[in-house]
CSV table of C-alpha atoms and ligand atoms in Angstrom, one decimal:
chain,number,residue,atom,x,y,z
A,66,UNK,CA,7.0,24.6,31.0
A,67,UNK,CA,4.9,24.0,27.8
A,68,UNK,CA,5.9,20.3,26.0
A,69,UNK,CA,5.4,18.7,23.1
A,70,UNK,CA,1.6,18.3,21.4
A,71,UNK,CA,1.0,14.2,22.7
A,72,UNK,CA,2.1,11.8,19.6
A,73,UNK,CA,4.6,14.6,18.0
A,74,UNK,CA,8.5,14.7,18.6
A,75,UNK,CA,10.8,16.4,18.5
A,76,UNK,CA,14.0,15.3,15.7
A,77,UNK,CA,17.5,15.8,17.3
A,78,UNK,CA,21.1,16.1,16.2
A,79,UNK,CA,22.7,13.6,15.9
A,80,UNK,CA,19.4,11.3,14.8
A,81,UNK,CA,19.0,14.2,12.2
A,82,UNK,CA,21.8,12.9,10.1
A,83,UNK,CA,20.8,10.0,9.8
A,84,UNK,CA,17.2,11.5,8.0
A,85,UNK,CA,19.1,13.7,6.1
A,86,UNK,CA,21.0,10.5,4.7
A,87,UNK,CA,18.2,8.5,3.8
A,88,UNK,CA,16.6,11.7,2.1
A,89,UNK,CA,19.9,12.7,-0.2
A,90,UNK,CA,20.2,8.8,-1.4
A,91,UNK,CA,16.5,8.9,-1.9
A,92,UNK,CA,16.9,12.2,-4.2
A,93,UNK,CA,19.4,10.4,-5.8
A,94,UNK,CA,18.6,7.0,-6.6
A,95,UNK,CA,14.8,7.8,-7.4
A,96,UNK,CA,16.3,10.8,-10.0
A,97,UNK,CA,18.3,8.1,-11.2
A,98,UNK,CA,15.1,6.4,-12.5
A,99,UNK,CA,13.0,9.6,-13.8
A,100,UNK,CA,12.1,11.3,-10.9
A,101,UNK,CA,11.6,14.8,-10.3
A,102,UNK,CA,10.5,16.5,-6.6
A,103,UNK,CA,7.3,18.2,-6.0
A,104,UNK,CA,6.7,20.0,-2.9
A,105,UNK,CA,2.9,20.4,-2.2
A,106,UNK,CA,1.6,22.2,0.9
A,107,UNK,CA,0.8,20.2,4.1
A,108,UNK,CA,-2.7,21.9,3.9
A,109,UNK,CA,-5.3,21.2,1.7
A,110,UNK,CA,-9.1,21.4,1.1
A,111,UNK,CA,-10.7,18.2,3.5
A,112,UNK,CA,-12.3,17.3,0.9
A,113,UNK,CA,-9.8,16.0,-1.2
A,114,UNK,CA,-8.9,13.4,1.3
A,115,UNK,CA,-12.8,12.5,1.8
A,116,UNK,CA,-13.4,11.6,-1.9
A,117,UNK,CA,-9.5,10.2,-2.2
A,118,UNK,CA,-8.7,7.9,0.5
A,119,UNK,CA,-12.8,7.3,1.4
A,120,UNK,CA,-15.3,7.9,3.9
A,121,UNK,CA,-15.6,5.1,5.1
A,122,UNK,CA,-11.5,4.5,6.1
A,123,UNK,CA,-9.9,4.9,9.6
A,124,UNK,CA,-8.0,7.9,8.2
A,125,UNK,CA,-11.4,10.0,7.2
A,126,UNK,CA,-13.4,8.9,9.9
A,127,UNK,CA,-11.0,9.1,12.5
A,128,UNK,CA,-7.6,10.3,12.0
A,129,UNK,CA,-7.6,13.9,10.1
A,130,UNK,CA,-6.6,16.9,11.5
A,131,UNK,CA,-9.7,19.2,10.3
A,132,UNK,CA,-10.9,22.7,10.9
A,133,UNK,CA,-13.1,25.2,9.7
A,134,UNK,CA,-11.1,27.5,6.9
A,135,UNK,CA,-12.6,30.7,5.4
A,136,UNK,CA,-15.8,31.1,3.7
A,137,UNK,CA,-17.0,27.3,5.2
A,138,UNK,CA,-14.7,25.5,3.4
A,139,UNK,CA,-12.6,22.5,5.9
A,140,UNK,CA,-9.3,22.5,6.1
A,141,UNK,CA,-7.1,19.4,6.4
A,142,UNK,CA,-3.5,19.1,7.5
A,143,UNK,CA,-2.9,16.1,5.0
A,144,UNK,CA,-2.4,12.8,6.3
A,145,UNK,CA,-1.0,11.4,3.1
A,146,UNK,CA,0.9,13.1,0.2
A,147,UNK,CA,-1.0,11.0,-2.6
A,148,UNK,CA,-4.0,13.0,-2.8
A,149,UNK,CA,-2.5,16.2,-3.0
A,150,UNK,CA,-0.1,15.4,-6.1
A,151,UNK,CA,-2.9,14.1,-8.1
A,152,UNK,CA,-4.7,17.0,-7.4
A,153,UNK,CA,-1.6,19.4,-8.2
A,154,UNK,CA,-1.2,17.0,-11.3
A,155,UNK,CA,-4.6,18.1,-11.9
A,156,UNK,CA,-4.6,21.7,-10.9
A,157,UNK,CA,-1.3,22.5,-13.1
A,158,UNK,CA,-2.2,20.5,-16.0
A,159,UNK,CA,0.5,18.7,-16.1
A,160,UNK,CA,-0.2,15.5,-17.9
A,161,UNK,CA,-0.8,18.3,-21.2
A,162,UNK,CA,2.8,18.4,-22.4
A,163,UNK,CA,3.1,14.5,-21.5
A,164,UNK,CA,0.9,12.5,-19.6
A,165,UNK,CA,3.6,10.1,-17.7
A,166,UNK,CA,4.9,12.4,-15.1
A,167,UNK,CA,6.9,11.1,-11.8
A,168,UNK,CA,7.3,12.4,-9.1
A,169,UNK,CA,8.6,12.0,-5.5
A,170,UNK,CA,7.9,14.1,-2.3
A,171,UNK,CA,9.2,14.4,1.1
A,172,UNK,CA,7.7,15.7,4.0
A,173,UNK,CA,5.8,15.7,7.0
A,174,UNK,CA,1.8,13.8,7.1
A,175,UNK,CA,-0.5,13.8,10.0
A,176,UNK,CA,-2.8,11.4,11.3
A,177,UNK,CA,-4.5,11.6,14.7
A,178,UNK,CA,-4.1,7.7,15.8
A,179,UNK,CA,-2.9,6.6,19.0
A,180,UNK,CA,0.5,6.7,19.8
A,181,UNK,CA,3.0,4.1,20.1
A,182,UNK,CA,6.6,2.9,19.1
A,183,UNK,CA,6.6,3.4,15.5
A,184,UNK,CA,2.9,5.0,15.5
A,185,UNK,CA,3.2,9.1,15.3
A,186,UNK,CA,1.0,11.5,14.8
A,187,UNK,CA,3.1,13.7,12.8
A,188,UNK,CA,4.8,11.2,10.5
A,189,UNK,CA,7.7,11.1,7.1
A,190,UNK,CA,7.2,9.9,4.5
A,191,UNK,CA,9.0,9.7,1.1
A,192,UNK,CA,6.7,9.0,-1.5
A,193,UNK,CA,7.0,8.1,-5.4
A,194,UNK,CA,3.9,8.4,-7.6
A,195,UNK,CA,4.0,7.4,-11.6
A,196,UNK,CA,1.0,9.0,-14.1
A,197,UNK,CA,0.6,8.0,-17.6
A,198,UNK,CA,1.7,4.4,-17.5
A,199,UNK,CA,-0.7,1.3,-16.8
A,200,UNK,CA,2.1,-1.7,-17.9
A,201,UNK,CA,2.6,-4.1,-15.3
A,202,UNK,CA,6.4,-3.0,-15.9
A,203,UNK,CA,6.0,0.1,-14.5
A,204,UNK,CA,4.7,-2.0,-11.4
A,205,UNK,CA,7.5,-4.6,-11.2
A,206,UNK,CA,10.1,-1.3,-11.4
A,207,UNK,CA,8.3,0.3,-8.9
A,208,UNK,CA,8.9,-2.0,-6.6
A,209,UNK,CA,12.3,-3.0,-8.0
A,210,UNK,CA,13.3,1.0,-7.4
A,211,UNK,CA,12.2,0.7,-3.5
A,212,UNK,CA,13.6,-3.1,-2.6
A,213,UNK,CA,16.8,-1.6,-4.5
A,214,UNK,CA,17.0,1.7,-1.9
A,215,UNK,CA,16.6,0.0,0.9
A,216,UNK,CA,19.5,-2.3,-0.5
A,217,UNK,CA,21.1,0.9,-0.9
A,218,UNK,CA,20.5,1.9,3.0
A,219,UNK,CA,22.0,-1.4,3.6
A,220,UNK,CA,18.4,-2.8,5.3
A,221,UNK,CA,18.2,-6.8,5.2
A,222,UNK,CA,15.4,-9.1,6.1
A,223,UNK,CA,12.7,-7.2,4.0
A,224,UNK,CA,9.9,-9.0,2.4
A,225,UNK,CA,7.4,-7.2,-0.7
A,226,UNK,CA,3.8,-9.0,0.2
A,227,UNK,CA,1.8,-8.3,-2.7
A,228,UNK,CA,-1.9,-8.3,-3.6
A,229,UNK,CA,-4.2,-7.3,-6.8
A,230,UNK,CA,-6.8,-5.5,-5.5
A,231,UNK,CA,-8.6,-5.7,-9.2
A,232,UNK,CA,-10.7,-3.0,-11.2
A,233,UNK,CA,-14.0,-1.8,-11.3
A,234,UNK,CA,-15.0,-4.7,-13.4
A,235,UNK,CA,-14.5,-7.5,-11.0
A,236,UNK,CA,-14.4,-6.1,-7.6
A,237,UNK,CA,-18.2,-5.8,-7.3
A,238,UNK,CA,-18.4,-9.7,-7.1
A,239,UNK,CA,-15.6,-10.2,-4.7
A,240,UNK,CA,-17.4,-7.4,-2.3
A,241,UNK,CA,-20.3,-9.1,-2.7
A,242,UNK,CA,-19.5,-12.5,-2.0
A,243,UNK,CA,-17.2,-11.0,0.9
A,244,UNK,CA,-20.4,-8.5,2.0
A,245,UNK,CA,-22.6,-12.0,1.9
A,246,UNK,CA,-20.5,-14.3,4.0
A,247,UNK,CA,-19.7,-11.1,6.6
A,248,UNK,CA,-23.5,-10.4,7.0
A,249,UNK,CA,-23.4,-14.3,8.7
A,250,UNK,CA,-21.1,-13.3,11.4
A,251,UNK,CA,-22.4,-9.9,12.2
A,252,UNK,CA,-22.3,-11.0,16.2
A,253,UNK,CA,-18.2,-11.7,15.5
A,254,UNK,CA,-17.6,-8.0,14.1
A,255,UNK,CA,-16.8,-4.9,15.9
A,256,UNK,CA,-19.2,-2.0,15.7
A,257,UNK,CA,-17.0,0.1,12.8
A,258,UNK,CA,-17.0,-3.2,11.0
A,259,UNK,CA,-20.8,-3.3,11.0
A,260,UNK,CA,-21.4,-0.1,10.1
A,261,UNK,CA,-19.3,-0.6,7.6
A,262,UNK,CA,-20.1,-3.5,6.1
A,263,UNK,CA,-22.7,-2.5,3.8
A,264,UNK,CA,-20.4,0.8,2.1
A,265,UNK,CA,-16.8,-0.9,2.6
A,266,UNK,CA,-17.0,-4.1,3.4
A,267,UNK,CA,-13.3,-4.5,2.3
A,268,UNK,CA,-12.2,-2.9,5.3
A,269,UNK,CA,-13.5,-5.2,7.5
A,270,UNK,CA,-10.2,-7.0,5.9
A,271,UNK,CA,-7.9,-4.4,7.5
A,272,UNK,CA,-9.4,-4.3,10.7
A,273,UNK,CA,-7.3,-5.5,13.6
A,274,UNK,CA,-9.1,-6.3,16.2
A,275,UNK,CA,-8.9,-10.3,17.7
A,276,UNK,CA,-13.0,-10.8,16.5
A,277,UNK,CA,-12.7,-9.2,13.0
A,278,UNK,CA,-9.6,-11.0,12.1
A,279,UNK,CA,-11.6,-14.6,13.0
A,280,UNK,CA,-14.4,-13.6,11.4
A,281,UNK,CA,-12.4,-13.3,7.8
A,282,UNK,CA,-9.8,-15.9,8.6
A,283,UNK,CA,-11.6,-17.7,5.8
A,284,UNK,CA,-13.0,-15.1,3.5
A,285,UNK,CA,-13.0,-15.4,0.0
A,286,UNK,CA,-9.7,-13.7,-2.1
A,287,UNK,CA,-9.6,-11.2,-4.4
A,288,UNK,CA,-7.2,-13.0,-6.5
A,289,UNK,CA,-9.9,-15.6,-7.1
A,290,UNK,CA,-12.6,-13.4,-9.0
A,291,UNK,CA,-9.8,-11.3,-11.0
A,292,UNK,CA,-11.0,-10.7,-14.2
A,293,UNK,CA,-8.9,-11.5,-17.2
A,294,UNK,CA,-7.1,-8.3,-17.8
A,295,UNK,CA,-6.5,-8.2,-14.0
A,296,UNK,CA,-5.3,-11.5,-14.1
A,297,UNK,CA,-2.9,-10.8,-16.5
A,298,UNK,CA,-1.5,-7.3,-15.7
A,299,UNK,CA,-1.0,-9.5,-12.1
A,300,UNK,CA,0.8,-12.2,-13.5
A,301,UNK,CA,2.9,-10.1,-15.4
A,302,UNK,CA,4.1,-7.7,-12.2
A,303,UNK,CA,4.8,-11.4,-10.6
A,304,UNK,CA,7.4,-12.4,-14.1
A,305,UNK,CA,9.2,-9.3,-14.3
A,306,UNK,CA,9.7,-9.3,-11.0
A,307,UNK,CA,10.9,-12.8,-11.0
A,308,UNK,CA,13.0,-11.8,-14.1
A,309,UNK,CA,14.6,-9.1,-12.0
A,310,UNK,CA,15.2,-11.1,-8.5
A,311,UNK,CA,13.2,-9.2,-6.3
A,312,UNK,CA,11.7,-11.7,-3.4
A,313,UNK,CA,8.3,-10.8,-3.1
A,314,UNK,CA,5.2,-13.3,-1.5
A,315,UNK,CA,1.4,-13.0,-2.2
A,316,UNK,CA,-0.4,-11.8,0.4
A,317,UNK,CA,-4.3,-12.3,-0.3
A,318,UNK,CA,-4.8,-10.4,3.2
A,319,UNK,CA,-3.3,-7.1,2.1
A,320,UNK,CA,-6.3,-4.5,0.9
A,321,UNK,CA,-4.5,-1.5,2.7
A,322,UNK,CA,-6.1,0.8,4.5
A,323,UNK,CA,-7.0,3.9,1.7
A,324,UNK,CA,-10.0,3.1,-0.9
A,325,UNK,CA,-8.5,4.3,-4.2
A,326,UNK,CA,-6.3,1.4,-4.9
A,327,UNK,CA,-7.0,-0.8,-8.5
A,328,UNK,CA,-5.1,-3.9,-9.0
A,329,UNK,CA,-1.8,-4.1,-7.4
A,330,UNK,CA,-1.0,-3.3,-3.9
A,331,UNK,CA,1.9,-4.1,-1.9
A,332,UNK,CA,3.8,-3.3,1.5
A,333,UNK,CA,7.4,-4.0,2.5
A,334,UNK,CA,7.3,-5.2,5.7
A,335,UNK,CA,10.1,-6.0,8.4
A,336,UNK,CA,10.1,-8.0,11.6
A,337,UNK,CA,12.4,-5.3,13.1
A,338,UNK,CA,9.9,-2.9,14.0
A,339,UNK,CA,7.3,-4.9,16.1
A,340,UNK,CA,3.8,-4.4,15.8
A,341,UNK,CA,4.3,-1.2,13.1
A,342,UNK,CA,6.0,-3.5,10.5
A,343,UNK,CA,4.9,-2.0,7.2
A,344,UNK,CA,7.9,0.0,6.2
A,345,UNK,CA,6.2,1.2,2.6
A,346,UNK,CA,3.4,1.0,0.8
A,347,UNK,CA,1.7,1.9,-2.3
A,348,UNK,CA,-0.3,0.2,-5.8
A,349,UNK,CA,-1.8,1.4,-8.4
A,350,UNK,CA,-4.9,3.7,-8.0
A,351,UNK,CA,-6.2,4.0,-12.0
A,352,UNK,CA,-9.6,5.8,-11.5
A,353,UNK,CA,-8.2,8.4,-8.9
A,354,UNK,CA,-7.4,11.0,-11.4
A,355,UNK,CA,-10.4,10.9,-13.0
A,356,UNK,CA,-12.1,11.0,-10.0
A,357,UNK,CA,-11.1,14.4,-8.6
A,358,UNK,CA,-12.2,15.9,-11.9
A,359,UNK,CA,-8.7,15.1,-14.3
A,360,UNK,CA,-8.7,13.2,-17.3
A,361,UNK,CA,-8.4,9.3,-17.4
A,362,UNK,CA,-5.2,8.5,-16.6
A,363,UNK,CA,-3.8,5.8,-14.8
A,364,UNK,CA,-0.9,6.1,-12.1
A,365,UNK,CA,0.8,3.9,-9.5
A,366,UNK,CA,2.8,4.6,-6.6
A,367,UNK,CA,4.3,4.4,-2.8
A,368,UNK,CA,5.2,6.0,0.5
A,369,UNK,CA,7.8,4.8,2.5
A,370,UNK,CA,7.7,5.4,6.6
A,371,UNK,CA,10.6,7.8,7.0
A,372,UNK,CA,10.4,7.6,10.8
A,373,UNK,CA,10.5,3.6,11.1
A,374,UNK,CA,13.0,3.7,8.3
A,375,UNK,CA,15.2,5.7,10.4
A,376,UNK,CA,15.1,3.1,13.2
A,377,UNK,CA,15.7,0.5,10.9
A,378,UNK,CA,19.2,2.1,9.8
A,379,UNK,CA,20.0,3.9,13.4
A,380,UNK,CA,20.2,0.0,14.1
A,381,UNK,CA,22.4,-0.9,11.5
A,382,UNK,CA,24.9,1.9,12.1
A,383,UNK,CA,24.7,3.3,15.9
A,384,UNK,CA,27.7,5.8,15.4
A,385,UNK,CA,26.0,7.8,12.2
A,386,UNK,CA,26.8,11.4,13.5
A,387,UNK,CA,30.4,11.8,12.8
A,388,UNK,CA,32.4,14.2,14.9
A,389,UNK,CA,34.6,16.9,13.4
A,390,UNK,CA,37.9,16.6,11.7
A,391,UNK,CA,39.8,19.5,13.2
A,392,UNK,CA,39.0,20.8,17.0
A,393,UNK,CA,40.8,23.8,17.6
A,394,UNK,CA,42.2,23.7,21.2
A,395,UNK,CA,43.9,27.4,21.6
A,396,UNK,CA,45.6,28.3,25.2
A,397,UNK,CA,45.5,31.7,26.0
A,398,UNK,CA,43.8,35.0,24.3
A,399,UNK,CA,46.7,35.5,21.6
A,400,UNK,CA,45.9,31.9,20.5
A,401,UNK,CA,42.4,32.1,20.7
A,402,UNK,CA,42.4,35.3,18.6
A,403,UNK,CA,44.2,33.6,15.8
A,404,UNK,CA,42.3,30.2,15.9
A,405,UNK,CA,38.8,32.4,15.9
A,406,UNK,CA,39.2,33.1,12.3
A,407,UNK,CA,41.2,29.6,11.0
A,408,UNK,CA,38.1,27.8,12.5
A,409,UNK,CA,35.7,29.7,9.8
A,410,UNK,CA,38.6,29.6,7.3
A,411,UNK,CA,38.8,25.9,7.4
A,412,UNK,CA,35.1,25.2,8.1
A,413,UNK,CA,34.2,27.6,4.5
A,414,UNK,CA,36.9,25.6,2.8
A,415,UNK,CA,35.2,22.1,3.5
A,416,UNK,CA,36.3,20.7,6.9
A,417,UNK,CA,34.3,20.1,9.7
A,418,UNK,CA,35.8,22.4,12.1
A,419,UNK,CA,35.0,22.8,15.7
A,420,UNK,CA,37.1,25.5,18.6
A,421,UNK,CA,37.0,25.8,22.4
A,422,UNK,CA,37.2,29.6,23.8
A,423,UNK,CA,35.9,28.4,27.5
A,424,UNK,CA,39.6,29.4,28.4
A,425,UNK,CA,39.7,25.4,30.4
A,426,UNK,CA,42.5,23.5,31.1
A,427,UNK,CA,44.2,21.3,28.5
A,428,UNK,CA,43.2,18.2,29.4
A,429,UNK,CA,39.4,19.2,30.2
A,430,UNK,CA,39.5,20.6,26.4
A,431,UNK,CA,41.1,17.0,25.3
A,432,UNK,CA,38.8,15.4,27.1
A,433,UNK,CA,35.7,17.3,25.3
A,434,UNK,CA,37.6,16.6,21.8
A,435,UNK,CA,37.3,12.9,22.5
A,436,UNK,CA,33.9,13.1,23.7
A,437,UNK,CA,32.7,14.7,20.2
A,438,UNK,CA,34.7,12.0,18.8
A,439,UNK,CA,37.0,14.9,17.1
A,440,UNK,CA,39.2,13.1,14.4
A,441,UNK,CA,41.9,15.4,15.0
A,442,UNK,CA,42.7,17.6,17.6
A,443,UNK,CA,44.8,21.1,16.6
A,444,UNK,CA,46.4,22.5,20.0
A,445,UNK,CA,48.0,26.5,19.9
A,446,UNK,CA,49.3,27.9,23.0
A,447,UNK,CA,52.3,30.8,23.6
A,448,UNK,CA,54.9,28.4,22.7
A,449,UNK,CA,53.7,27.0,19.6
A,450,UNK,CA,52.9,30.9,18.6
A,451,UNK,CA,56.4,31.9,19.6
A,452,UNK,CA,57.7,28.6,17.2
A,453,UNK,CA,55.5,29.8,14.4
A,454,UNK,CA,54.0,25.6,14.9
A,455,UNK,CA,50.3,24.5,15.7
A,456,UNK,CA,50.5,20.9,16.9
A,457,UNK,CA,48.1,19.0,14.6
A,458,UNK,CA,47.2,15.4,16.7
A,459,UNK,CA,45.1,12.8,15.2
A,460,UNK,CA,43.3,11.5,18.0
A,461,UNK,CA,43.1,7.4,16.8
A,462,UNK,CA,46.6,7.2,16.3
A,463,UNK,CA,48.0,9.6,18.8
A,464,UNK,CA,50.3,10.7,16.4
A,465,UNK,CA,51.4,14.7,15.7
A,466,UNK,CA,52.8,16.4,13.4
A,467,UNK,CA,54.1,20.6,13.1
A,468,UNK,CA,52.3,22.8,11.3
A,469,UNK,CA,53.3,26.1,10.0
A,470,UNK,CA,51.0,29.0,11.2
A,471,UNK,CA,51.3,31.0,8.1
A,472,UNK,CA,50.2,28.3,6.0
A,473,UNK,CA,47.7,26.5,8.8
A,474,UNK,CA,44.1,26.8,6.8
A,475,UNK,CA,46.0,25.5,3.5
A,476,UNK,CA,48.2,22.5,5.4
A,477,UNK,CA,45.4,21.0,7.4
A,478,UNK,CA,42.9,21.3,4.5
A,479,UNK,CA,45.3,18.7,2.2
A,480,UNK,CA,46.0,16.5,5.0
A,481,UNK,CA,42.3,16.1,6.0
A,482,UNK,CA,41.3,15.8,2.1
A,483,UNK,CA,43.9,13.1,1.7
A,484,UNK,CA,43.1,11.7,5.0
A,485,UNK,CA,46.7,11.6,6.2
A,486,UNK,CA,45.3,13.3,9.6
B,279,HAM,P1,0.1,4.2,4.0
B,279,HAM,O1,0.3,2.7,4.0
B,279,HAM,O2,-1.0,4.8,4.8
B,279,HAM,O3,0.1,4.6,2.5
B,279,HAM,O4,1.5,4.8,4.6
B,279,HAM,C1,2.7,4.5,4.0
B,279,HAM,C2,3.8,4.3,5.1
B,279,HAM,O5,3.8,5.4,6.0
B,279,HAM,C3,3.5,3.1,6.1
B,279,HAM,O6,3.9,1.9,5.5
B,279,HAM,C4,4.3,3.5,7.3
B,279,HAM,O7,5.6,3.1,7.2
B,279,HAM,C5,4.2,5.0,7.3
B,279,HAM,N1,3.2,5.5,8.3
B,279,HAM,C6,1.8,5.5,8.1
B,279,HAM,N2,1.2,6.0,9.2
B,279,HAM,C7,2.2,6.2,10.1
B,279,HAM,C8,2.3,6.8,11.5
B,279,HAM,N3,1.2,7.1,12.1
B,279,HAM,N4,3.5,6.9,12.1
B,279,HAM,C9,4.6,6.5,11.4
B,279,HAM,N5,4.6,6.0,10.2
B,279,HAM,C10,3.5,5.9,9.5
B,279,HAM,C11,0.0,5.9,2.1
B,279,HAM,O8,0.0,6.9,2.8
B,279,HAM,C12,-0.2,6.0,0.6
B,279,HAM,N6,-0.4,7.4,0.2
B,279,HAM,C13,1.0,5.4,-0.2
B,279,HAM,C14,0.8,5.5,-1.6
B,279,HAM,C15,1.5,6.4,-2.4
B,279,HAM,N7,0.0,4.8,-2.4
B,279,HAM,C16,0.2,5.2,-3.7
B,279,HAM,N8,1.1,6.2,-3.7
């Protein structure tokens, strides 16, 4: 039998309704603060990601999904959804009627790293991205708009980190100072680290491995060489933020693991998840749309992990799929010709309708019903045919009531709206 490509999966009912849940409140609470949906394709030019995210980052040098397109061009199935709206922003002109635009996407992203809880390598996200605004309001609401879904979702025990990752203005200090004291400890380094010490040195921050992490226990901060404007546009994202009672905590460790990021970064991170604990992430990335060839524009923006979001809620709620609210139970083919079209009547008026036509015993049928968790159970056999009277029974209670055939779709509909069964 053929399976599954190594590091994909498969979604099932009933963890689907859990995704499709945190996708509609999603739609709705990010609409509720200005955004609209984009959908760009999950293929783009590689490219795009090579001058976006960097050459010298995990996700370029390692991770992408590339292949040879038409007429030599690479193709890319895109690891992040960034990249491509900025360049749709671009394409489409879209910052020519206004230049703040928001938007939010949802879809699949691919990355080819290795496998484990939390770790896919066809992942969700939901991202939001802002153009057009460089106040460190938008920054603070931003972040206010993602703690407050999460609220939403009912998830506890989340914490923003937060980091300014500065502007092209001061980082060249800070890289050097960093690129200085690394060059010391070359022996301590792992061999990407090394090679990439003299292009990125920053990464060398993000790197995980035991040696890497010692060797820049004690490196210098970016906070410390922020210049003025940087300092300020931080310390304002801090105040608003305070204003608004959103817990956050600097985290002069966080430089995140794409290069087009200016000033503030931040993840929301959970110990829930084990070693995969960055739920979101996002900052500002003011030079990228200039950079693939738009005008100069700044924008600011996040993706949040669908798939360990998911987990995080399946926890909270373990019975999400709810069963249905009528389950037809007919006994014998005069009965099961009459409940083959009130089960599509009722389910096109709204209920969630389910019917049995194996032709099994009562209680096997009963048994099924409380197996799907059926909130109410309607039972038609010769006798309640020949009384013109389905038996409606609602399965928690155990209590039943008569209802008339000739008015079945119509009766069960009210009760079921007004929850009486
Ligand atoms: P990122 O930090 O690479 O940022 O990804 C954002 C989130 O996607 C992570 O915090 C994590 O929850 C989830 N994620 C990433 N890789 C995987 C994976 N292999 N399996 C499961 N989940 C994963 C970005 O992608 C940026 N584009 C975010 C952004 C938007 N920055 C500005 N705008």
């Amino acid at each position: 039998m053929i399976q599954l490509v190594r590091g994909f999966r498969d979604i099932l009912p009933p963890e689907t309704s859990v995704w499709q849940y945190v996708e509609s409140i999603a739609k709705e609470h990010f609409e509720n603060f200005g955004f609209r949906e984009m959908r760009p394709p999950v293929l783009e030019q590689a490219a795009l990601f090579q001058r976006s995210i960097g050459e010298h980052t995990d996700i370029v040098e390692k991770e992408m999904y590339t292949f040879a397109g038409s007429k030599d061009t690479m193709l890319t199935l895109r690891p992040e959804a960034t990249a491509s709206v900025v360049r749709a922003y671009i394409q489409h002109k879209l910052y020519s009627v206004d230049p703040i635009c928001k938007f939010y996407t949802i879809g699949p992203m691919f990355r080819k790293e290795r496998p484990q809880k939390g770790r896919y390598r066809q992942f969700h996200q939901i991202n939001a991205e802002v153009f057009g605004v460089d106040s460190p309001y938008m920054d603070a609401q931003l972040i206010f708009m993602l703690m407050t879904y999460f609220a939403r979702l009912s998830i506890t025990g989340l914490r923003a980190h937060l980091n300014s990752l500065g502007c092209p203005e001061c980082r060249p200090a800070f890289r050097q100072n960093l690129s200085d004291m690394l060059s010391a400890r070359t022996e301590k380094l792992c061999e990407d680290c090394v090679r990439r010490l003299d292009k990125n040195p920053l990464r060398v921050l993000d790197c995980k491995k035991e040696s890497c992490r010692e060797a820049v226990a004690d490196a210098p901060s970016m906070i410390d060489f922020l210049c003025g404007d940087c300092k300020r546009h931080f310390a304002a994202v801090q105040s608003v933020l305070d204003r608004m009672d959103v817990p956050f905590e600097i985290d002069t460790g966080l430089v995140r693991g794409l290069d087009y990021y200016t000033r503030t970064a931040f993840e929301i991170q959970t110990e829930e998840l084990g070693a995969q604990n960055a739920v979101a992430g996002g900052g500002r990335y003011d030079n990228l749309v200039e950079m693939l060839g738009g005008p100069s524009q700044p924008a600011i923006g996040f993706a949040v992990g669908v798939d360990r979001l998911v987990e995080l809620v399946e926890a909270k709620f373990p019975a999400f799929d709810a069963g249905p609210d009528v389950f037809f139970v007919p006994m014998g083919d005069a009965a099961m010709e009459m409940v083959a079209q009130w089960v599509c009547r009722l389910a096109d008026a709204g209920i969630r309708t389910e019917a049995d036509f194996s032709g099994r015993s009562l209680k096997a049928l009963m048994r099924r019903a409380d197996r799907m968790e059926a909130k109410n159970v309607l039972i038609v056999g010769d006798k309640e045919i020949a009384e013109n009277e389905a038996v409606l029974r609602n399965m928690k209670t155990r209590d039943q009531v008569g209802v008339p055939m000739d008015r079945l779709v119509d009766t069960v509909r009210e009760k079921v709206a007004r929850e009486e069964f």
